CSV table of C-alpha atoms (C1' of nucleotides) in Angstrom, one decimal:
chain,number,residue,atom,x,y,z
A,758,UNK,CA,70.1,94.6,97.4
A,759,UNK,CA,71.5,91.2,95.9
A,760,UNK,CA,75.1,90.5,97.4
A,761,UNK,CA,76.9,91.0,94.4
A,762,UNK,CA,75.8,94.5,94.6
A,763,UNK,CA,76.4,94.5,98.0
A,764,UNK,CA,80.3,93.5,97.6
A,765,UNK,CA,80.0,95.9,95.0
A,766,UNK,CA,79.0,98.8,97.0
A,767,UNK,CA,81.3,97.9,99.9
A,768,UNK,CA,84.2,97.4,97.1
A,769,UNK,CA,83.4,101.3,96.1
A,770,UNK,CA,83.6,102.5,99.5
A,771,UNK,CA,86.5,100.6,100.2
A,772,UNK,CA,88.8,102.2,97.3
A,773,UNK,CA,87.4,105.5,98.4
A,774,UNK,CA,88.6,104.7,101.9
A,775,UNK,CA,92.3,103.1,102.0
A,776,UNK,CA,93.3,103.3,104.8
A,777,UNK,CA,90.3,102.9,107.6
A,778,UNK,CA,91.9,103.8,111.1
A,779,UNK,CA,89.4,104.9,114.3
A,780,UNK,CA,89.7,103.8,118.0
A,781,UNK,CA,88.4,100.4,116.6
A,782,UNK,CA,92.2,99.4,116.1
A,783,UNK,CA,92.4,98.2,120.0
A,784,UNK,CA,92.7,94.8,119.3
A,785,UNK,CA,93.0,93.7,122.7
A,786,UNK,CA,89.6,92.4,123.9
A,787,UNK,CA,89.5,94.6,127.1
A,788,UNK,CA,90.5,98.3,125.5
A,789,UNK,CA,88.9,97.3,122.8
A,790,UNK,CA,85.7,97.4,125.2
A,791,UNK,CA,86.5,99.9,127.2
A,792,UNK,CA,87.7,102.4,124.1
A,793,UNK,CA,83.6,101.4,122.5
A,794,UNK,CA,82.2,102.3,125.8
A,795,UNK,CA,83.9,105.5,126.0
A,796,UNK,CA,82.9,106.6,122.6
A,797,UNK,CA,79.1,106.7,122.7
A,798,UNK,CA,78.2,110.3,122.7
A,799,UNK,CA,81.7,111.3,122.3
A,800,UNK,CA,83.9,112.5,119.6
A,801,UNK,CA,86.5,110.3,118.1
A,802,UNK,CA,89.7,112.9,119.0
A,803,UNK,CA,88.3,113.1,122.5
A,804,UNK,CA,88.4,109.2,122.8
A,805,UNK,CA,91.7,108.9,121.1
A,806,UNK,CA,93.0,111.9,123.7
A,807,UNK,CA,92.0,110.6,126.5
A,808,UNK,CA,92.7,106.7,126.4
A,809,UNK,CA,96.5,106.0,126.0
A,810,UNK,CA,97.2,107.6,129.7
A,811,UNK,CA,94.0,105.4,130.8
A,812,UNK,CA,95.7,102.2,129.4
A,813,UNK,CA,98.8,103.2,130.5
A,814,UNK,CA,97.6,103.4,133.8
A,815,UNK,CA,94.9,100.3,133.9
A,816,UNK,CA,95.4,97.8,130.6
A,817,UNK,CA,93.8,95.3,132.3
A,818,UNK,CA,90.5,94.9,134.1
A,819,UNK,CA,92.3,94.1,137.4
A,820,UNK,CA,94.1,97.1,137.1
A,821,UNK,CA,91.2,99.5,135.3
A,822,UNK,CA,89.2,97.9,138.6
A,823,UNK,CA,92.1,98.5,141.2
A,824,UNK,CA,92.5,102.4,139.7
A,825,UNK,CA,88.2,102.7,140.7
A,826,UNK,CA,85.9,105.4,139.4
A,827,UNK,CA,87.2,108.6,140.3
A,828,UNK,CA,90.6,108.1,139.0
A,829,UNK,CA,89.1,106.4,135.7
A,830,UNK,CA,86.9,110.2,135.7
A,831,UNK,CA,89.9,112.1,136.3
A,832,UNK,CA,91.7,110.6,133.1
A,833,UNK,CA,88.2,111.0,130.9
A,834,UNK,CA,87.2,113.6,131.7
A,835,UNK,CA,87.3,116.0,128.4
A,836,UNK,CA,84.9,113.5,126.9
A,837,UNK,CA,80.5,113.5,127.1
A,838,UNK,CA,79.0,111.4,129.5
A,839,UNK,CA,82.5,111.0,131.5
A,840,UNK,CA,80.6,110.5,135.1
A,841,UNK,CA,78.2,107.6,133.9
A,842,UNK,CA,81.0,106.1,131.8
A,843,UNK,CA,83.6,106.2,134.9
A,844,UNK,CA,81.4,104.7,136.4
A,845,UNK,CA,80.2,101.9,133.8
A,846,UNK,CA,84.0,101.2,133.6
A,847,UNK,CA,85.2,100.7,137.0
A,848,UNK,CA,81.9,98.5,137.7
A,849,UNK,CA,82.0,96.2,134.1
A,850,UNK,CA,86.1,95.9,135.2
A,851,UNK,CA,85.1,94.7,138.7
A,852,UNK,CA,82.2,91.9,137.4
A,853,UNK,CA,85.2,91.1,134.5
A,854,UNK,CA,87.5,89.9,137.6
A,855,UNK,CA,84.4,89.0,139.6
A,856,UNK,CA,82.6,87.0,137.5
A,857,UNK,CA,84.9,86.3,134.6
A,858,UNK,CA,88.5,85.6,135.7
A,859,UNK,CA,89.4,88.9,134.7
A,860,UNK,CA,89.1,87.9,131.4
A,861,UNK,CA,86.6,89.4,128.6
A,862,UNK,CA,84.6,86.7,127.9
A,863,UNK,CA,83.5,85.4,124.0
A,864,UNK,CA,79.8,85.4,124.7
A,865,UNK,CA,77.4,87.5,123.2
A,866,UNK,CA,75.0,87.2,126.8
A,867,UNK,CA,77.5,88.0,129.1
A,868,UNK,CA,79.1,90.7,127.4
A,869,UNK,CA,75.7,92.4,127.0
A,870,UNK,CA,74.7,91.8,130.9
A,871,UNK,CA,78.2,94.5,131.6
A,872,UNK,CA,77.9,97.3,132.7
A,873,UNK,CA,77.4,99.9,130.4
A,874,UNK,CA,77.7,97.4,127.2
A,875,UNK,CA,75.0,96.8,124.8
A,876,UNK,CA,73.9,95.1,121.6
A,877,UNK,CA,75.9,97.5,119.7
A,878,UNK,CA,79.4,97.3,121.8
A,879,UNK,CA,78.9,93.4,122.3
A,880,UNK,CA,79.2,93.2,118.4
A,881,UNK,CA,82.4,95.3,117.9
A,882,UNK,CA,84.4,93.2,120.6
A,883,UNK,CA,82.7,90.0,119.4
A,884,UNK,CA,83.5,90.8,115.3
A,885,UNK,CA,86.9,92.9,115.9
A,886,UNK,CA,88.3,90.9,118.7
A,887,UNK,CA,87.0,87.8,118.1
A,888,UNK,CA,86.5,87.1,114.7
A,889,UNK,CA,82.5,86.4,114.9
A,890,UNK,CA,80.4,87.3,111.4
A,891,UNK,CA,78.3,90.4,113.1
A,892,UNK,CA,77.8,93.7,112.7
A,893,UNK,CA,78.0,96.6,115.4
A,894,UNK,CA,74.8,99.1,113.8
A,895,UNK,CA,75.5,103.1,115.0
A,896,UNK,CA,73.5,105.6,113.4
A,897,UNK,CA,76.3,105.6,110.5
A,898,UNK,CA,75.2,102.1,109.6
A,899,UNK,CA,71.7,102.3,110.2
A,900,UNK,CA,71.0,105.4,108.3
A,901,UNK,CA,72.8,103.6,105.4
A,902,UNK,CA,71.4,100.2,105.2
A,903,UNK,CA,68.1,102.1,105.0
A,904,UNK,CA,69.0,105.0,102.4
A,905,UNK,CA,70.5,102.3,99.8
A,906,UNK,CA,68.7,99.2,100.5
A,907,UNK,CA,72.2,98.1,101.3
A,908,UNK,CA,70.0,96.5,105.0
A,909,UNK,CA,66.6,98.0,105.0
A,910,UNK,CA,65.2,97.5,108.6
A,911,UNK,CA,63.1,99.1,111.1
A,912,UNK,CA,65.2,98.3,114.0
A,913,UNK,CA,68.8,98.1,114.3
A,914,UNK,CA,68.6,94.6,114.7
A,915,UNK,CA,67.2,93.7,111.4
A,916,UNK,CA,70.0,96.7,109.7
A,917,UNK,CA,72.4,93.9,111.5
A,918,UNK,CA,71.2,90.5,110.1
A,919,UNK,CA,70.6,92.3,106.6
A,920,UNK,CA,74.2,93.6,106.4
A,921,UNK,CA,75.5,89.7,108.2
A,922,UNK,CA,73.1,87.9,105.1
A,923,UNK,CA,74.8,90.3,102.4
A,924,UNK,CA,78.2,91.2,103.4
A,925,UNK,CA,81.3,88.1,102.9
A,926,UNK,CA,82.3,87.2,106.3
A,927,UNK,CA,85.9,88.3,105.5
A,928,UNK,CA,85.1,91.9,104.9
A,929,UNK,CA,82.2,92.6,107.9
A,930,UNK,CA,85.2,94.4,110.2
A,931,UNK,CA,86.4,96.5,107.4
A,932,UNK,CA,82.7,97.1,106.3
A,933,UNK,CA,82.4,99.0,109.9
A,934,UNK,CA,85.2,101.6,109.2
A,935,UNK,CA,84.1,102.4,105.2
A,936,UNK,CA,80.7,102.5,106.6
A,937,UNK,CA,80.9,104.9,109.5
A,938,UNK,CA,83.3,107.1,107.5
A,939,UNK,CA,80.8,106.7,104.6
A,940,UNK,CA,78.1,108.0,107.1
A,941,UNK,CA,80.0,111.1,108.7
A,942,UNK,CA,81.7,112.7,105.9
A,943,UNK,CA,79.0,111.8,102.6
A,944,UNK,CA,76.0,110.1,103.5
A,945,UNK,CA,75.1,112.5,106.7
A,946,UNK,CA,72.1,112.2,108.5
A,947,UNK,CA,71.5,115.9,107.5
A,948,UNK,CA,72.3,117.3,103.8
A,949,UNK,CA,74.1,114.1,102.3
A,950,UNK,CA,76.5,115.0,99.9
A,951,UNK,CA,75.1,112.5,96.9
A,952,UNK,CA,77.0,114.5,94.1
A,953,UNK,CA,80.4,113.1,95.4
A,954,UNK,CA,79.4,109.3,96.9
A,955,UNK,CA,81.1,106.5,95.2
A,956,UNK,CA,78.7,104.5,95.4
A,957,UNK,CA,75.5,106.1,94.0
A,958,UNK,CA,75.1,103.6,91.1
A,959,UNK,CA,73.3,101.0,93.7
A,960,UNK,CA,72.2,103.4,96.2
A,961,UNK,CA,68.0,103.9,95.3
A,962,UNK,CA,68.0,107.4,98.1
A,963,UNK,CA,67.4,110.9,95.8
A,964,UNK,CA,70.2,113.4,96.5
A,965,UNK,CA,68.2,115.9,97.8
A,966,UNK,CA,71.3,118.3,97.9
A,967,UNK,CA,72.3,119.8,94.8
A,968,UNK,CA,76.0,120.1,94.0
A,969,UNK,CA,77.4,123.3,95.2
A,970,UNK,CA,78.1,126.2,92.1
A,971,UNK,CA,76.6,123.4,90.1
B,588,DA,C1',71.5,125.7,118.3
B,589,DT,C1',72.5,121.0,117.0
B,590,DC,C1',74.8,116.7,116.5
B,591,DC,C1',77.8,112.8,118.0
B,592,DC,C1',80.7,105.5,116.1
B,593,DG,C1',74.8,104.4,122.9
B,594,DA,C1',72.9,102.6,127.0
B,595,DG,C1',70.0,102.5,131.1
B,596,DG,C1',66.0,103.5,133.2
B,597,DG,C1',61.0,105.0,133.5
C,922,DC,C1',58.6,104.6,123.3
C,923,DC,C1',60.7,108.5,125.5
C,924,DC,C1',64.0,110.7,128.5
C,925,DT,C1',68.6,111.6,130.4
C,926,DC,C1',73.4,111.7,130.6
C,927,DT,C1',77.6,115.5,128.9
C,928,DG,C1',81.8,117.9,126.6
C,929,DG,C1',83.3,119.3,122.3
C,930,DA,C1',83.0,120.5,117.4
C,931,DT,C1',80.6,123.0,113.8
DNA sequence: ATCCCGAGGG
DNA sequence: CCCTCTGGAT
């Protein structure tokens, strides 16, 4: 897909999507992490539940590593995965005071050698947080580059430097909310709803749903 | 039953 | 590449 389709794609969803609001809004560097790392696996309301006692408690990494594992489990611990995240939490908060000043550090290498961090949360904190032109890929996002041709890519990776080549700069954070909520409520992994997606005119994947009472 | 805004380990 | 971790929503 050219970029002006591209920015014209990402204009549709955009309209279509206002007002884009998830646990991405942490715009603090360290709950920003932490907020990512809880959320693989896990619902969105459980996330949003369970993290403003957490912060409230530990908003730093000297304080998320003073509070230690157990209490991090006890305030998670309505989400998936709450035992290997406590404990991904309390150790990547202990290497952030360790190792780092206590400070999350603007590096791609050492925010993917964390505990518990990879590719994909490196690239939220380093394009929401910092500012860098890169794109966290989720299933959402994947899925979608390759349905449209938006990123066509065998591996996440390549969905990643497809949507960076394609997408302005300027609109690569945004481009993360329309896209997940793009990918959740119209172009699902299973039954995509084609009939109502904004954006079908550059999009090159059959609907293979028909409309309901159509 | 099946899926989720993943990551680590085998 | 495949498996496992895990509660909650649908």
């Amino acid at each position: 897909m050219s970029r002006a389709d591209a920015a014209a794609f990402i204009g549709a969803l955009s309209l279509a999507n206002p007002s884009p609001r998830s646990e991405l809004h942490y715009h603090d560097p360290f709950t920003l992490l932490v907020a990512v790392v809880l959320s693989a696996q896990a619902t969105d309301a459980g996330v949003n539940k369970a993290t403003p006692a957490l912060f409230a408690a530990a908003p730093t990494p000297a304080a998320m590593a003073a509070l230690g594992e157990a209490e991090i489990g006890r305030h998670i611990r309505t989400i998936g995965l709450w035992q290997s995240k406590a404990r991904h939490v309390a150790a990547l908060s202990r290497a952030l005071v360790e190792q780092h000043g206590g400070v999350v550090p603007h590096d791609r290498t050492a925010l993917e050698a964390l505990p518990g961090v990879g590719r994909k949360t490196a690239n939220v904190v380093l394009n929401v947080a910092f500012g860098e032109a890169t794109m966290a890929v989720d299933t959402h996002i994947f899925r979608i580059g390759n349905r449209t041709g938006l990123a066509p890519g065998k591996t996440p990776r390549a969905v990643e430097e497809g949507l960076v080549a394609r997408i302005p700069a300027d609109k690569l954070r945004d481009a993360h909310h329309w896209l997940i909520l793009h990918g959740r409520y119209v172009c699902k992994a299973r039954r995509p709803e084609c009939w109502r997606c904004v954006a079908a005119a550059w999009c090159r994947y059959p609907a293979k749903t028909p409309a309901p009472d159509a």
